């Protein structure tokens, strides 16, 4: 009888979680390439009365934090992304059977790596989802940003659930 090889002897394999993160990176990068090509000329498509596709380059972090600096922020945010990604991989290795926790970590990891690729390749992150109410626009974001936010929400939910058990 053939035996299954696992990277973890505690049930769910860390490879499964890295696979989810990889799918997120792929979806993020494909969406950014497609939007960059689609909006290369126009830079803007109105989709609904509250949503646009835009081509925006963010040299900073969330909400364009530090975007107007001289360029050092590219290396700073790249280093933070690398360190965070390594730590997230460590968490997946340490807790591969905690499903909700690992979903959260995999989503955050995939988003972090997606934006890290942009910083390394282009010096900025490509954003394109623009929600607005009237003239007030939420800062543009991308698939990676979305998965990071969902991952953080799942992480909080997992922690609240864990606290509720104790």
CSV table of C-alpha atoms in Angstrom, one decimal:
chain,number,residue,atom,x,y,z
A,1,UNK,CA,0.0,0.0,0.0
A,2,UNK,CA,1.4,3.4,-0.9
A,3,UNK,CA,2.0,6.0,1.8
A,4,UNK,CA,1.1,9.6,1.5
A,5,UNK,CA,4.0,12.0,2.1
A,6,UNK,CA,3.1,15.0,4.3
A,7,UNK,CA,5.2,18.0,5.3
A,8,UNK,CA,3.4,17.8,8.6
A,9,UNK,CA,2.4,14.8,10.6
A,10,UNK,CA,-0.4,16.7,12.3
A,11,UNK,CA,-3.0,16.6,9.6
A,12,UNK,CA,-3.2,19.5,7.2
A,13,UNK,CA,0.0,20.1,5.3
A,14,UNK,CA,1.8,23.5,5.2
A,15,UNK,CA,2.0,23.0,1.5
A,16,UNK,CA,-1.8,23.4,1.2
A,17,UNK,CA,-1.6,26.8,2.8
A,18,UNK,CA,1.4,27.9,0.7
A,19,UNK,CA,-0.7,26.7,-2.3
A,20,UNK,CA,-3.5,29.0,-1.4
A,21,UNK,CA,-1.1,31.9,-0.9
A,22,UNK,CA,0.4,31.1,-4.3
A,23,UNK,CA,-3.0,31.2,-6.0
A,24,UNK,CA,-3.6,34.6,-4.5
A,25,UNK,CA,-0.3,35.8,-5.8
A,26,UNK,CA,-1.1,34.5,-9.3
A,27,UNK,CA,-4.6,36.1,-9.3
A,28,UNK,CA,-3.2,39.4,-8.0
A,29,UNK,CA,-0.4,39.6,-10.6
A,30,UNK,CA,-2.6,38.5,-13.5
A,31,UNK,CA,-5.2,41.1,-12.5
A,32,UNK,CA,-2.6,43.9,-12.3
A,33,UNK,CA,-1.1,42.9,-15.7
A,34,UNK,CA,-4.6,42.8,-17.3
A,35,UNK,CA,-5.6,46.2,-15.8
A,36,UNK,CA,-2.3,47.8,-16.8
A,37,UNK,CA,-2.8,46.7,-20.4
A,38,UNK,CA,-6.5,47.6,-20.4
A,39,UNK,CA,-6.0,51.1,-18.9
A,40,UNK,CA,-2.7,52.0,-20.5
A,41,UNK,CA,-4.3,54.6,-22.7
A,42,UNK,CA,-7.4,55.7,-20.9
A,43,UNK,CA,-6.3,55.2,-17.2
A,44,UNK,CA,-9.9,55.0,-16.1
A,45,UNK,CA,-13.2,53.1,-16.8
A,46,UNK,CA,-16.4,53.9,-15.1
A,47,UNK,CA,-18.1,50.6,-14.2
A,48,UNK,CA,-21.0,51.8,-12.0
A,49,UNK,CA,-22.1,55.0,-10.3
A,50,UNK,CA,-20.0,53.9,-7.3
A,51,UNK,CA,-17.1,51.9,-8.8
A,52,UNK,CA,-14.4,52.7,-11.3
A,53,UNK,CA,-11.4,50.8,-12.7
A,54,UNK,CA,-8.4,53.1,-12.5
A,55,UNK,CA,-4.6,52.7,-13.0
A,56,UNK,CA,-2.9,54.0,-9.9
A,57,UNK,CA,0.7,53.6,-8.8
A,58,UNK,CA,1.3,53.7,-5.0
A,59,UNK,CA,4.9,54.2,-4.0
A,60,UNK,CA,3.9,54.2,-0.3
A,61,UNK,CA,2.0,51.8,1.9
A,62,UNK,CA,-1.7,51.7,2.8
A,63,UNK,CA,-3.6,54.8,1.8
A,64,UNK,CA,-0.4,56.1,0.1
A,65,UNK,CA,1.4,56.5,3.4
A,66,UNK,CA,4.9,57.9,2.7
A,67,UNK,CA,4.2,57.9,-1.1
A,68,UNK,CA,5.7,61.4,-1.5
A,69,UNK,CA,9.1,60.5,0.0
A,70,UNK,CA,12.3,60.5,-2.0
A,71,UNK,CA,12.4,56.7,-2.8
A,72,UNK,CA,13.8,55.2,0.4
A,73,UNK,CA,10.3,53.9,1.2
A,74,UNK,CA,10.6,51.4,-1.6
A,75,UNK,CA,13.4,49.6,0.2
A,76,UNK,CA,11.8,50.0,3.6
A,77,UNK,CA,8.5,48.5,2.6
A,78,UNK,CA,10.3,45.8,0.6
A,79,UNK,CA,12.3,44.8,3.7
A,80,UNK,CA,9.1,44.8,5.9
A,81,UNK,CA,7.3,42.6,3.3
A,82,UNK,CA,10.1,40.1,3.2
A,83,UNK,CA,10.4,39.9,7.0
A,84,UNK,CA,6.6,39.6,7.4
A,85,UNK,CA,6.4,36.9,4.7
A,86,UNK,CA,9.1,34.9,6.4
A,87,UNK,CA,7.3,35.2,9.7
A,88,UNK,CA,4.0,34.2,8.2
A,89,UNK,CA,5.6,31.1,6.6
A,90,UNK,CA,6.9,30.3,10.1
A,91,UNK,CA,3.4,30.6,11.5
A,92,UNK,CA,2.0,28.3,8.8
A,93,UNK,CA,4.7,25.7,9.6
A,94,UNK,CA,4.1,25.9,13.4
A,95,UNK,CA,0.3,25.7,13.2
A,96,UNK,CA,-0.7,23.9,10.0
A,97,UNK,CA,-3.8,22.2,11.6
A,98,UNK,CA,-5.5,25.4,12.9
A,99,UNK,CA,-7.6,26.0,9.8
A,100,UNK,CA,-9.1,29.4,10.4
A,101,UNK,CA,-5.8,30.8,11.6
A,102,UNK,CA,-4.0,29.3,8.6
A,103,UNK,CA,-6.6,30.7,6.2
A,104,UNK,CA,-6.0,34.1,7.6
A,105,UNK,CA,-2.2,33.7,7.4
A,106,UNK,CA,-2.3,32.3,3.8
A,107,UNK,CA,-4.5,35.2,2.7
A,108,UNK,CA,-2.2,37.8,4.3
A,109,UNK,CA,0.9,36.0,2.9
A,110,UNK,CA,-0.5,35.9,-0.6
A,111,UNK,CA,-1.3,39.6,-0.5
A,112,UNK,CA,2.0,40.6,1.0
A,113,UNK,CA,3.9,38.7,-1.7
A,114,UNK,CA,1.7,40.0,-4.5
A,115,UNK,CA,2.5,43.6,-3.4
A,116,UNK,CA,6.2,42.7,-2.7
A,117,UNK,CA,6.6,41.6,-6.4
A,118,UNK,CA,5.3,45.0,-7.5
A,119,UNK,CA,7.7,46.9,-5.3
A,120,UNK,CA,10.7,44.8,-6.5
A,121,UNK,CA,9.7,44.9,-10.2
A,122,UNK,CA,8.3,48.4,-10.6
A,123,UNK,CA,9.2,50.4,-7.5
A,124,UNK,CA,5.4,50.9,-6.7
A,125,UNK,CA,2.3,48.9,-6.2
A,126,UNK,CA,-0.3,48.8,-8.9
A,127,UNK,CA,-3.8,49.7,-7.6
A,128,UNK,CA,-7.0,49.7,-9.7
A,129,UNK,CA,-10.2,49.2,-7.7
A,130,UNK,CA,-11.8,52.6,-7.0
A,131,UNK,CA,-15.0,52.8,-4.9
A,132,UNK,CA,-16.6,56.1,-4.3
A,133,UNK,CA,-19.6,57.9,-3.0
A,134,UNK,CA,-20.2,61.1,-5.0
A,135,UNK,CA,-16.9,62.9,-5.1
A,136,UNK,CA,-15.4,61.1,-2.1
A,137,UNK,CA,-13.2,58.2,-3.2
A,138,UNK,CA,-11.8,55.4,-1.1
A,139,UNK,CA,-8.1,55.0,-1.8
A,140,UNK,CA,-7.6,52.7,-4.8
A,141,UNK,CA,-6.6,49.1,-3.9
A,142,UNK,CA,-6.0,45.8,-5.6
A,143,UNK,CA,-6.6,42.0,-5.1
A,144,UNK,CA,-3.6,41.7,-2.8
A,145,UNK,CA,-4.9,44.5,-0.5
A,146,UNK,CA,-8.3,42.8,-0.5
A,147,UNK,CA,-6.9,39.4,0.6
A,148,UNK,CA,-4.8,41.1,3.3
A,149,UNK,CA,-8.0,42.8,4.7
A,150,UNK,CA,-10.0,39.5,4.6
A,151,UNK,CA,-7.1,37.7,6.2
A,152,UNK,CA,-6.9,40.2,9.0
A,153,UNK,CA,-10.6,39.9,9.6
A,154,UNK,CA,-10.3,36.1,9.8
A,155,UNK,CA,-7.4,36.5,12.1
A,156,UNK,CA,-9.4,38.7,14.5
A,157,UNK,CA,-12.4,36.2,14.2
A,158,UNK,CA,-10.1,33.3,15.0
A,159,UNK,CA,-8.6,35.1,18.0
A,160,UNK,CA,-12.1,36.1,19.3
A,161,UNK,CA,-13.1,32.5,18.9
A,162,UNK,CA,-10.0,31.3,20.8
A,163,UNK,CA,-10.6,33.8,23.6
A,164,UNK,CA,-14.2,32.7,23.8
A,165,UNK,CA,-13.2,29.1,24.4
A,166,UNK,CA,-11.0,30.0,27.4
